[in-house]
Amino acid sequence: MTGARIPAVVVADIRKSYGELKAVDGVSFTVAEGEFFGILGPNGAGKTTTLEIVEGLRKPDGGQVTLLGEQPWPRNPKLLPRIGVQLQASSFFEKLTAREQLQTFGSLYGVSRRKADEMLELVGLTDKADVQENKLSGGQRQRLSIACALVHDPDLVFLDEPTAALDPQARRNLWDVLRAIQARGKTIVYTTHYLDEAEILCDRVAIMDRGRILAMDAPATLVRGLDAPTHVVLQKGLLTREAARGITGVDDAQEDEVSLTISTRKPAPVLSALAERGTLDGLQVRTATLEDVFLDLTGREYRA
Amino acid sequence: MTAFRSLSAAMIKGFLRDKMTLFFVFLFPLMFLVVFGLLLGDSGSDKTKIAAVGDGPVLTTLEQTGAIELEKHGDVASARQKVDDGDLPAAVVVSGDRVELIYAASDQVAAGTVLGIVSGVVDKINLGAANVAPRFTLETKSVEDASLKPIQYLTPGILSWAISISGVFGAALTMVSWRKKQVLRRIRLAPVSTTTVLTSRVLVSIGTAVAQGVAFVAVALLPVFGLKLTGQWYLALPLLVLGTTAFFAVGMLVGAFCKTEEAASGAANIIIMPMAFLSGTFFPVENAPPWLQTVSNVFPLRHMNDGMLDVLVRGKGVEALLVPSAVLIAFTLVVGFIAARIFRWED
């Protein structure tokens, strides 16, 4: 850790077009040291292109990127040992075992071979050390791929959709790995199209759509800023729509075939009123999420 | 462990663990060597077999020539039958002082051979019988000429061909697969120079080429095939190295153009197969029409072949390396330069 706290990542107004398509259209953000920063958005939002420009894999048409005080483009060998990158495709050498992959990638950075076992332990693959990469499951490959990005102990880690195409259990396992990495004091910049996941993991998120950042803040702040009502869902028939509307604090009540949905901005008094009436059977409370934020920002439903 | 050593180690492991690659690099060319070696194996030394009826000094002398093998028949009819059926090219019938030669007109080469030998033998015995001292004496001496026994040109040819396969395929498939799987991008993000990556890959290919050389020559030396190495065989080493770099450059070019492994192997095959046939891998290129021989000069394999033949079986010395080496180096530089210019890190 350096004494002068410079931001780990400073991105200023980067742009990239492919013909007519503006893949990245004036994106700016700053990531502090030790922060877990998420770039979210649906497929084709420009997340990967943004990340590739930031990593120094692509030259932006315009704008500036500074990583740990250095320019990533053109290829900057001074910066490379300090950043770790996991690419979207899991890039491995053919026919090598998990341990050998880590040893080989590590050697590109002059890291000792012993480091491989430490990494395997970090991502929970110790018992798969001697298994060839192509025989690992999707989740194991992702974890190995993250371990390969971390093998040289970088300060700044970029992960591109590490949880894509994983089953729920594997996703949750990976969350633990990501939290463990942050606990080591690393700065993490990662992309995902799972909004729920970003809400749980990230200190701050940037919501992207069509090459632009629509909103950027802590997930809780974004949701709160929405001033969206809380939805209380009851089984149909316990309460009439009119009775529900009569309760103090209820903004609206809607009925469909199976349930009655009450919208409120003061959930506490509404819930106690419902409890008094003994109508809590099958009750669900749904507060606003990042998906509602996305809907509010774009006017359309979020489709990953 | 340095990046160079560990990258080389990673590639060697990947190579040794890939059964398919091992097959195409070692067994596939070896199969050609074995099949062609056995098929064409004895064709040069075969005696011509003819039917024989009767006995006497003519037949004894014929057998002593070493060029004719006699199949004894009791009567003229059965000997004649053999010739009529095309089983044997000729029949010689000796009854007293009369020597009759029946031959099949269809096989003129065999007929000519038999006719020459039999009339030679008859003339010689006539001279002996007339008690006349021969005025001219004929002395024969055999030299290693351009037309070699099959195994002698097959081994250098198939070895060069195998090296072209491993060089072109090795470079092209590594490049395409590393680009597709983004290993190239990943390497680019590591503080390791392109030269390190490239030289370690070339070195693995050179190691493969040397292993191929040892394996093929060892098999060809087996008594069944009977390869005879002449001259300084170790002069083949520089050719192995330079040939590998030339074909590696071709593979880099293929790899730069092709997006998928399938496309790359297709393209590599389209380049290698015609080149192999025109460069004298399976048949001596001297038998080809002159214009084709001229065309074949554009192929690096042709020059590698020539060099290999010269130092392995024609007993030539270091001077035989000059032209092939110069061509291979020039080829490496030119093709390598073009490949480097169109090289892409990613799709």
XYZ file of C-alpha atoms in Angstrom:
651
model
C 0.000 0.000 0.000
C 1.363 3.360 -0.973
C 1.197 6.279 1.361
C -0.435 8.666 -1.086
C -3.864 7.248 -1.771
C -4.249 7.437 -5.491
C -7.341 5.778 -6.921
C -6.722 2.289 -8.310
C -8.651 3.034 -11.483
C -9.462 6.335 -13.160
C -11.453 6.142 -16.358
C -12.239 9.408 -18.082
C -14.703 9.628 -20.958
C -13.579 6.577 -22.921
C -15.198 5.869 -26.269
C -15.058 3.034 -28.741
C -17.066 2.580 -31.924
C -17.313 -0.375 -34.273
C -18.618 1.187 -37.458
C -21.974 2.690 -36.591
C -22.185 0.956 -33.241
C -21.013 2.982 -30.285
C -19.946 0.119 -28.047
C -18.608 2.456 -25.377
C -19.988 5.963 -25.484
C -18.291 8.248 -22.980
C -17.754 6.123 -19.897
C -16.097 7.602 -16.805
C -15.614 6.133 -13.358
C -13.129 5.943 -10.523
C -12.414 2.951 -8.321
C -10.775 3.424 -4.942
C -8.094 1.114 -3.617
C -9.598 -1.959 -1.970
C -13.002 -1.354 -3.483
C -15.218 -4.044 -5.049
C -16.608 -2.338 -8.107
C -19.206 -3.912 -10.384
C -20.078 -3.004 -13.943
C -23.531 -4.355 -14.678
C -25.859 -4.429 -17.547
C -27.495 -6.732 -20.054
C -25.502 -8.526 -22.752
C -24.266 -6.078 -25.352
C -24.286 -3.150 -22.942
C -20.575 -2.533 -23.542
C -19.271 -4.002 -20.290
C -16.638 -6.240 -21.821
C -15.372 -3.613 -24.253
C -15.108 -1.147 -21.368
C -13.180 -3.665 -19.324
C -10.865 -4.494 -22.226
C -10.044 -0.843 -22.746
C -9.372 -0.410 -19.047
C -7.130 -3.506 -18.974
C -5.125 -2.157 -21.902
C -6.182 -4.837 -24.375
C -7.915 -2.317 -26.623
C -7.111 1.202 -27.637
C -10.008 3.560 -26.986
C -11.078 5.932 -29.771
C -10.993 8.671 -27.142
C -10.600 9.166 -23.423
C -8.043 8.330 -20.754
C -7.414 5.368 -18.477
C -5.050 5.394 -15.507
C -4.412 2.263 -13.467
C -2.404 2.661 -10.274
C -0.996 5.852 -11.737
C 0.081 4.230 -15.036
C -1.309 4.214 -18.568
C -2.348 0.724 -19.670
C -2.138 1.544 -23.414
C 0.149 0.955 -25.204
C 1.113 -2.308 -23.481
C 2.884 -1.223 -20.318
C 5.208 -3.901 -18.917
C 5.701 -1.871 -15.741
C 2.004 -2.059 -14.973
C 1.362 -5.661 -16.041
C 2.680 -7.412 -12.889
C 0.377 -5.269 -10.746
C -2.847 -6.171 -12.517
C -4.531 -9.547 -12.795
C -7.018 -10.273 -15.545
C -9.531 -13.041 -15.963
C -10.900 -13.056 -19.475
C -14.418 -14.038 -20.421
C -13.363 -17.270 -22.088
C -11.387 -19.467 -19.745
C -7.973 -19.279 -21.314
C -5.856 -22.277 -20.433
C -2.931 -24.149 -21.911
C -3.932 -27.446 -23.517
C -3.841 -30.673 -21.562
C -2.263 -29.218 -18.430
C -3.510 -29.991 -14.947
C -4.880 -27.316 -12.644
C -1.570 -27.069 -10.802
C 0.447 -26.921 -14.019
C -1.766 -24.150 -15.391
C -1.057 -22.071 -12.299
C 2.654 -22.854 -12.406
C 2.876 -21.891 -16.059
C 0.952 -18.646 -15.694
C 2.899 -17.902 -12.531
C 6.207 -18.376 -14.325
C 5.223 -15.692 -16.838
C 5.455 -13.339 -13.863
C 8.480 -15.004 -12.297
C 6.433 -16.454 -9.450
C 7.712 -19.539 -7.634
C 6.018 -22.853 -8.357
C 4.968 -23.271 -4.724
C 2.535 -20.405 -5.148
C 0.322 -22.692 -7.264
C -0.782 -24.786 -4.305
C -1.585 -21.718 -2.255
C -3.817 -20.471 -5.063
C -5.542 -23.833 -5.414
C -6.376 -23.681 -1.747
C -7.718 -20.145 -2.017
C -10.206 -21.167 -4.688
C -10.947 -24.548 -3.121
C -9.414 -26.731 -5.814
C -6.701 -28.467 -3.789
C -8.220 -31.872 -4.452
C -8.338 -31.118 -8.204
C -4.658 -30.139 -8.459
C -3.760 -33.035 -10.746
C -6.884 -32.962 -12.885
C -6.575 -31.677 -16.430
C -8.349 -28.409 -17.045
C -10.798 -29.836 -19.600
C -12.035 -32.394 -17.075
C -13.064 -29.756 -14.524
C -16.673 -28.606 -14.136
C -17.731 -25.137 -15.285
C -17.548 -23.709 -11.786
C -14.165 -25.299 -11.120
C -12.796 -23.916 -14.369
C -13.979 -20.437 -13.427
C -12.341 -20.701 -10.053
C -9.123 -21.953 -11.643
C -9.258 -19.128 -14.131
C -9.597 -16.624 -11.285
C -6.714 -18.287 -9.469
C -4.614 -17.874 -12.631
C -5.431 -14.167 -12.630
C -4.292 -13.903 -9.008
C -1.227 -16.117 -9.056
C 1.221 -13.196 -9.213
C -0.460 -11.364 -6.336
C -1.683 -8.302 -8.274
C -3.057 -5.221 -6.512
C -5.846 -4.765 -9.015
C -7.992 -7.595 -10.351
C -10.303 -7.543 -13.371
C -12.862 -10.289 -13.727
C -15.103 -10.498 -16.771
C -18.387 -12.277 -16.013
C -16.824 -14.812 -13.646
C -20.214 -16.178 -12.628
C -21.789 -16.414 -16.078
C -23.245 -19.809 -17.000
C -22.756 -21.283 -13.530
C -25.401 -23.130 -11.557
C -26.649 -21.378 -8.382
C -24.497 -23.477 -6.060
C -21.328 -22.828 -8.086
C -22.172 -19.122 -8.186
C -22.429 -18.982 -4.425
C -19.130 -20.853 -4.043
C -17.543 -18.308 -6.282
C -18.938 -15.429 -4.243
C -17.025 -16.762 -1.262
C -13.865 -16.784 -3.352
C -14.458 -13.212 -4.487
C -15.053 -12.048 -0.929
C -11.857 -13.796 0.183
C -9.942 -11.931 -2.516
C -11.345 -8.608 -1.396
C -10.460 -9.481 2.180
C -6.834 -9.707 1.010
C -6.981 -6.007 0.220
C -7.277 -6.317 -3.543
C -9.176 -3.881 -5.660
C -11.688 -5.778 -7.764
C -13.401 -4.579 -10.910
C -15.841 -7.121 -12.262
C -18.643 -7.329 -14.777
C -21.815 -9.328 -14.420
C -25.278 -9.435 -15.809
C -26.692 -10.728 -12.520
C -28.031 -7.674 -10.745
C -28.920 -9.596 -7.594
C -25.349 -10.823 -7.331
C -23.872 -7.348 -7.743
C -26.180 -6.074 -5.029
C -24.742 -8.631 -2.625
C -21.052 -8.396 -3.565
C -20.229 -4.882 -4.688
C -19.320 -1.801 -2.729
C -20.352 0.248 -5.723
C -21.884 -0.563 -9.064
C -22.137 1.181 -12.407
C -25.224 0.232 -14.391
C -24.478 0.245 -18.098
C -26.753 0.103 -21.077
C -25.973 0.796 -24.737
C -22.434 1.944 -24.076
C -23.242 4.436 -21.347
C -23.260 4.440 -17.567
C -26.801 5.175 -16.437
C -26.189 5.252 -12.711
C -23.310 4.648 -10.360
C -23.350 4.306 -6.578
C -23.607 1.801 -3.764
C -26.397 -0.666 -4.603
C -28.376 0.244 -1.463
C -28.138 3.937 -2.273
C -29.349 3.365 -5.804
C -32.320 1.371 -4.593
C -33.170 3.884 -1.886
C -32.863 6.745 -4.330
C -35.513 5.086 -6.416
C -38.150 5.825 -3.735
C -39.868 2.722 -4.973
C -42.741 1.260 -2.978
C -42.407 -1.990 -1.094
C -44.742 -4.701 -2.362
C -46.606 -6.851 0.135
C -48.140 -9.896 -1.492
C -51.051 -11.772 0.165
C -53.019 -14.834 -0.812
C -56.130 -13.853 -2.692
C -59.373 -13.942 -0.710
C -57.947 -13.073 2.711
C -58.663 -9.419 2.199
C -60.649 -7.502 -0.377
C -58.985 -4.903 -2.537
C -61.110 -2.170 -0.968
C -60.241 -3.231 2.586
C -56.571 -3.238 1.673
C -56.797 0.239 0.231
C -58.423 1.361 3.512
C -55.333 0.512 5.568
C -53.275 3.547 6.519
C -50.045 3.818 4.533
C -51.217 1.764 1.549
C -50.642 3.521 -1.765
C -52.339 0.986 -3.963
C -53.664 -2.566 -4.058
C -53.955 -4.805 -7.122
C -55.499 -8.225 -7.474
C -54.779 -11.024 -9.926
C -55.881 -14.690 -10.085
C -53.860 -15.855 -7.103
C -52.770 -12.898 -5.031
C -53.367 -9.422 -3.764
C -50.404 -7.043 -4.074
C -50.240 -4.013 -1.802
C -47.840 -1.183 -2.604
C -46.607 0.900 0.263
C -43.814 3.238 1.251
C -44.456 2.629 4.957
C -44.272 -1.151 5.235
C -44.016 -1.330 9.043
C -47.483 0.073 9.976
C -49.082 -1.772 7.040
C -47.628 -5.097 8.175
C -48.807 -4.593 11.750
C -52.271 -3.668 10.475
C -52.305 -6.868 8.432
C -51.152 -8.860 11.458
C -54.031 -7.440 13.526
C -56.419 -8.707 10.882
C -54.776 -12.144 10.939
C -54.128 -12.111 7.220
C -50.441 -12.984 7.236
C -50.838 -16.445 5.624
C -48.515 -16.832 2.634
C -47.395 -13.247 2.964
C -44.376 -12.086 0.961
C -42.601 -8.769 1.160
C -40.661 -7.655 -1.859
C -38.552 -4.529 -1.628
C -37.107 -2.732 -4.646
C -33.952 -4.179 -6.210
C -31.407 -3.093 -8.775
C -33.777 -4.525 -11.372
C -36.285 -1.855 -10.431
C -33.510 0.703 -10.702
C -32.773 -0.571 -14.200
C -36.444 -0.453 -15.109
C -36.679 3.072 -13.783
C -33.573 4.186 -15.715
C -34.342 2.569 -19.053
C -38.107 2.230 -18.998
C -37.821 -1.458 -19.843
C -37.643 -4.713 -17.945
C -34.195 -6.039 -17.199
C -33.296 -8.966 -19.449
C -29.938 -10.498 -18.789
C 11.645 -21.347 -13.313
C 11.942 -18.876 -16.116
C 9.037 -18.044 -18.383
C 10.965 -19.528 -21.296
C 11.549 -22.881 -19.657
C 8.095 -23.227 -18.197
C 6.385 -22.263 -21.460
C 8.470 -24.864 -23.267
C 7.629 -27.418 -20.601
C 3.932 -26.571 -20.856
C 4.000 -27.047 -24.621
C 5.934 -30.306 -24.453
C 3.464 -31.691 -21.921
C 0.533 -30.571 -24.024
C 2.140 -32.233 -27.041
C 2.937 -35.522 -25.320
C -0.534 -35.760 -23.813
C -2.289 -35.258 -27.135
C -2.574 -38.703 -28.717
C -3.867 -37.305 -31.988
C -0.876 -35.020 -32.497
C 1.546 -37.765 -31.555
C -0.074 -40.006 -34.142
C 0.215 -37.471 -36.939
C 3.737 -36.471 -36.063
C 5.246 -39.924 -35.527
C 3.073 -42.871 -36.481
C 1.416 -41.495 -39.590
C 4.648 -40.732 -41.501
C 6.189 -43.891 -40.062
C 3.305 -45.858 -41.558
C 4.206 -44.495 -44.981
C 7.828 -45.381 -44.411
C 6.933 -48.950 -43.433
C 4.383 -49.479 -46.198
C 6.472 -48.006 -48.999
C 9.630 -49.543 -47.594
C 8.116 -53.029 -47.637
C 6.270 -52.602 -50.936
C 9.219 -51.305 -52.864
C 11.777 -52.990 -50.673
C 13.261 -55.761 -52.881
C 12.314 -54.460 -56.299
C 15.904 -53.536 -57.123
C 17.502 -56.825 -56.218
C 14.863 -59.196 -57.552
C 16.141 -61.916 -59.868
C 14.126 -62.540 -62.976
C 12.526 -65.944 -62.794
C 12.120 -67.946 -65.981
C 11.045 -71.483 -66.799
C 13.732 -73.962 -67.829
C 13.550 -77.336 -69.527
C 16.505 -79.703 -69.903
C 20.014 -79.327 -68.527
C 23.585 -78.647 -69.564
C 26.237 -75.924 -69.290
C 23.959 -73.187 -70.617
C 21.507 -73.531 -67.743
C 24.283 -73.874 -65.162
C 25.969 -70.722 -66.422
C 22.651 -68.882 -66.501
C 22.138 -69.620 -62.821
C 25.656 -68.454 -62.051
C 24.986 -65.009 -63.524
C 22.988 -64.234 -60.400
C 20.425 -62.332 -62.477
C 18.262 -65.258 -63.483
C 16.406 -67.703 -61.355
C 15.376 -70.938 -63.058
C 12.128 -72.791 -62.485
C 12.653 -76.333 -63.681
C 10.000 -77.972 -65.810
C 9.910 -81.540 -67.049
C 8.419 -80.826 -70.450
C 8.216 -77.990 -72.917
C 4.402 -77.798 -72.778
C 4.164 -76.936 -69.100
C 7.007 -74.383 -69.406
C 5.283 -72.836 -72.408
C 2.036 -72.750 -70.464
C 3.671 -70.608 -67.762
C 4.724 -68.038 -70.313
C 1.361 -68.108 -72.069
C -0.390 -67.492 -68.774
C 1.861 -64.537 -68.053
C 3.210 -66.124 -64.861
C 6.787 -66.027 -66.104
C 8.327 -63.684 -68.701
C 10.228 -66.407 -70.587
C 11.116 -70.091 -70.858
C 14.440 -71.511 -71.998
C 14.390 -74.957 -73.496
C 17.676 -76.799 -73.879
C 17.745 -79.996 -75.924
C 21.277 -81.086 -76.817
C 23.054 -78.153 -78.483
C 19.866 -76.360 -79.285
C 18.801 -73.539 -76.982
C 15.285 -72.235 -77.551
C 13.980 -69.097 -75.827
C 10.244 -68.502 -75.657
C 9.296 -65.102 -74.290
C 6.176 -63.080 -73.694
C 6.043 -60.070 -76.007
C 3.918 -58.108 -73.561
C 6.664 -57.457 -71.039
C 9.370 -55.989 -73.209
C 11.643 -54.931 -70.408
C 11.760 -58.412 -68.880
C 11.993 -59.972 -72.317
C 14.929 -57.723 -73.233
C 16.693 -58.537 -70.001
C 16.246 -62.284 -70.405
C 17.133 -62.197 -74.110
C 20.347 -60.273 -73.393
C 21.429 -62.530 -70.605
C 20.636 -65.791 -72.395
C 22.288 -64.747 -75.650
C 25.304 -63.506 -73.691
C 25.635 -66.831 -71.957
C 25.203 -68.758 -75.195
C 27.846 -66.639 -76.961
C 30.281 -67.072 -74.087
C 29.910 -70.848 -74.094
C 30.287 -70.875 -77.904
C 33.549 -68.975 -77.586
C 34.749 -71.389 -74.946
C 33.826 -74.327 -77.134
C 35.662 -72.807 -80.134
C 38.751 -72.407 -77.965
C 39.175 -68.796 -78.941
C 40.678 -66.358 -76.440
C 38.352 -63.371 -75.993
C 39.739 -60.172 -77.464
C 37.770 -57.796 -75.322
C 37.329 -58.169 -71.621
C 34.456 -56.567 -69.846
C 34.885 -55.311 -66.337
C 31.930 -53.955 -64.360
C 31.958 -51.655 -61.372
C 28.917 -50.388 -59.435
C 28.677 -46.833 -58.130
C 26.117 -45.014 -55.979
C 24.182 -43.327 -58.736
C 21.288 -40.916 -58.610
C 18.730 -43.703 -58.748
C 18.740 -45.054 -55.229
C 17.110 -48.043 -53.720
C 13.650 -47.090 -52.475
C 14.463 -47.056 -48.762
C 17.418 -44.785 -49.484
C 15.262 -42.003 -50.895
C 12.160 -42.833 -48.837
C 13.818 -42.245 -45.484
C 15.116 -38.726 -46.105
C 11.956 -37.867 -48.047
C 9.499 -39.085 -45.453
C 11.556 -37.577 -42.650
C 11.473 -34.161 -44.321
C 7.781 -34.559 -44.973
C 7.111 -35.489 -41.340
C 9.033 -32.425 -40.220
C 6.958 -30.261 -42.522
C 3.832 -31.757 -40.932
C 4.947 -31.142 -37.375
C 6.288 -27.687 -38.200
C 3.259 -26.396 -40.098
C 0.614 -28.066 -37.946
C 2.400 -27.314 -34.702
C 2.689 -23.611 -35.390
C -0.722 -23.175 -36.998
C -2.750 -25.128 -34.450
C -0.992 -23.617 -31.452
C -1.578 -20.149 -32.776
C -5.230 -20.685 -33.663
C -6.102 -22.486 -30.468
C -4.246 -20.002 -28.273
C -5.960 -17.142 -30.025
C -9.387 -18.757 -29.817
C -8.994 -19.674 -26.157
C -7.538 -16.217 -25.486
C -4.288 -17.653 -24.170
C -2.548 -15.181 -26.478
C -4.327 -12.236 -24.852
C -3.547 -13.645 -21.453
C 0.150 -13.915 -22.376
C 0.053 -10.399 -23.734
C -1.158 -9.227 -20.333
C 1.837 -10.834 -18.657
C 5.247 -9.156 -18.525
C 6.790 -11.653 -20.935
C 8.159 -10.766 -24.358
C 6.785 -12.074 -27.627
C 10.270 -13.309 -28.480
C 10.287 -15.542 -25.412
C 6.953 -17.096 -26.344
C 7.922 -17.543 -29.989
C 11.382 -18.963 -29.398
C 10.144 -21.450 -26.830
C 7.530 -22.678 -29.309
C 10.096 -22.941 -32.120
C 12.456 -24.789 -29.820
C 9.768 -27.342 -28.999
C 9.227 -27.862 -32.730
C 12.951 -28.331 -33.297
C 13.061 -30.871 -30.476
C 10.156 -32.679 -32.106
C 11.982 -32.679 -35.448
C 15.095 -34.216 -33.902
C 12.962 -36.882 -32.205
C 11.327 -37.622 -35.556
C 14.712 -37.881 -37.212
C 15.991 -40.365 -34.645
C 12.797 -42.435 -34.754
C 12.543 -42.665 -38.539
C 16.195 -43.370 -39.194
C 16.177 -46.018 -36.441
C 13.214 -47.771 -38.049
C 14.688 -47.514 -41.543
C 17.976 -48.991 -40.323
C 16.210 -52.195 -39.279
C 17.335 -55.108 -41.474
C 13.835 -55.459 -42.992
C 14.202 -52.029 -44.581
C 17.963 -51.946 -44.837
C 18.748 -48.235 -44.915
C 22.464 -47.553 -45.364
C 23.645 -44.191 -44.114
C 26.591 -42.837 -46.027
C 28.690 -39.790 -45.467
C 28.268 -37.587 -42.449
C 24.742 -38.190 -41.217
C 25.065 -35.512 -38.514
C 25.049 -32.928 -41.267
C 21.307 -33.628 -41.358
C 20.956 -31.760 -38.066
C 21.278 -28.240 -39.488
C 18.746 -29.225 -42.124
C 16.356 -30.471 -39.445
C 16.618 -27.162 -37.638
C 16.360 -24.925 -40.693
C 13.560 -27.026 -42.184
C 11.634 -26.733 -38.940
C 11.946 -22.960 -38.847
C 10.858 -22.696 -42.492
C 7.771 -24.862 -41.951
C 7.084 -23.155 -38.648
C 6.929 -19.868 -40.542
C 4.467 -21.430 -43.001
C 2.393 -22.599 -40.029
C 2.442 -19.085 -38.563
C 1.097 -17.786 -41.844
C -1.662 -20.406 -41.893
C -2.440 -19.666 -38.249
C -2.658 -15.949 -38.928
C -5.259 -16.506 -41.641
C -7.407 -19.213 -40.094
C -9.913 -18.645 -37.337
C -10.593 -22.241 -36.314
C -8.463 -25.345 -35.810
C -10.470 -27.142 -38.502
C -9.753 -24.440 -41.054
C -6.099 -24.428 -40.070
C -5.658 -28.181 -40.486
C -7.473 -28.052 -43.818
C -5.242 -25.271 -45.067
C -2.121 -27.008 -43.736
C -3.065 -30.205 -45.555
C -3.707 -28.354 -48.802
C -0.220 -26.944 -48.581
C 1.612 -30.035 -47.395
C 0.176 -32.837 -49.543
C 0.922 -31.379 -53.017
C 4.230 -30.081 -51.740
C 5.148 -33.551 -50.469
C 4.381 -35.243 -53.802
C 6.141 -32.606 -55.880
C 9.182 -32.472 -53.649
C 10.143 -36.131 -53.961
C 8.882 -37.463 -50.651
C 7.537 -40.718 -52.036
C 9.139 -40.831 -55.486
C 12.431 -39.397 -56.684
C 11.711 -36.060 -58.256
C 14.170 -36.925 -61.063
C 11.476 -39.142 -62.559
C 9.130 -36.206 -62.978
C 8.892 -34.186 -66.203
C 11.414 -31.312 -66.341
C 8.818 -28.546 -66.021
C 7.480 -30.154 -62.855
C 10.985 -30.367 -61.461
C 11.317 -26.642 -62.065
C 8.007 -25.974 -60.337
C 9.036 -28.096 -57.375
C 11.902 -25.698 -56.707
C 9.499 -23.203 -55.131
C 8.867 -25.598 -52.254
C 11.148 -25.530 -49.226
C 10.495 -29.255 -48.829
C 12.147 -29.931 -52.195
C 15.357 -28.290 -51.027
C 15.235 -29.895 -47.628
C 14.769 -33.245 -49.374
C 17.717 -32.656 -51.683
C 19.923 -31.747 -48.774
C 18.784 -34.721 -46.702
C 19.393 -37.135 -49.598
C 22.846 -35.709 -50.168
C 24.058 -35.961 -46.599
C 22.233 -39.102 -45.528
C 22.506 -41.470 -48.485
C 24.578 -39.874 -51.243
C 27.605 -39.495 -49.061
C 28.100 -35.825 -49.773
C 29.805 -33.462 -47.399
C 29.173 -30.052 -45.937
C 29.150 -28.385 -49.364
C 25.816 -30.099 -50.075
C 24.235 -28.059 -47.277
C 24.913 -24.682 -48.839
C 22.042 -24.338 -51.284
C 19.341 -26.038 -49.192
C 20.314 -24.058 -46.098
C 20.320 -20.763 -47.965
C 16.896 -21.500 -49.449
C 15.430 -22.572 -46.109
C 16.798 -19.532 -44.287
C 15.496 -17.196 -46.964
C 12.130 -18.934 -46.843
C 11.959 -18.622 -43.059
C 12.782 -14.935 -43.166
C 10.374 -13.998 -45.945
C 7.403 -16.086 -44.813
C 8.077 -15.309 -41.153
C 8.105 -11.604 -41.937
C 4.774 -11.794 -43.758
C 3.288 -13.893 -40.943
C 4.469 -11.379 -38.344
C 2.870 -8.541 -40.306
C -0.564 -10.140 -40.437
C -0.369 -11.687 -36.965
C -3.377 -10.966 -34.744
C -3.548 -11.352 -30.968
C -7.287 -11.881 -31.034
C -10.169 -12.565 -33.398
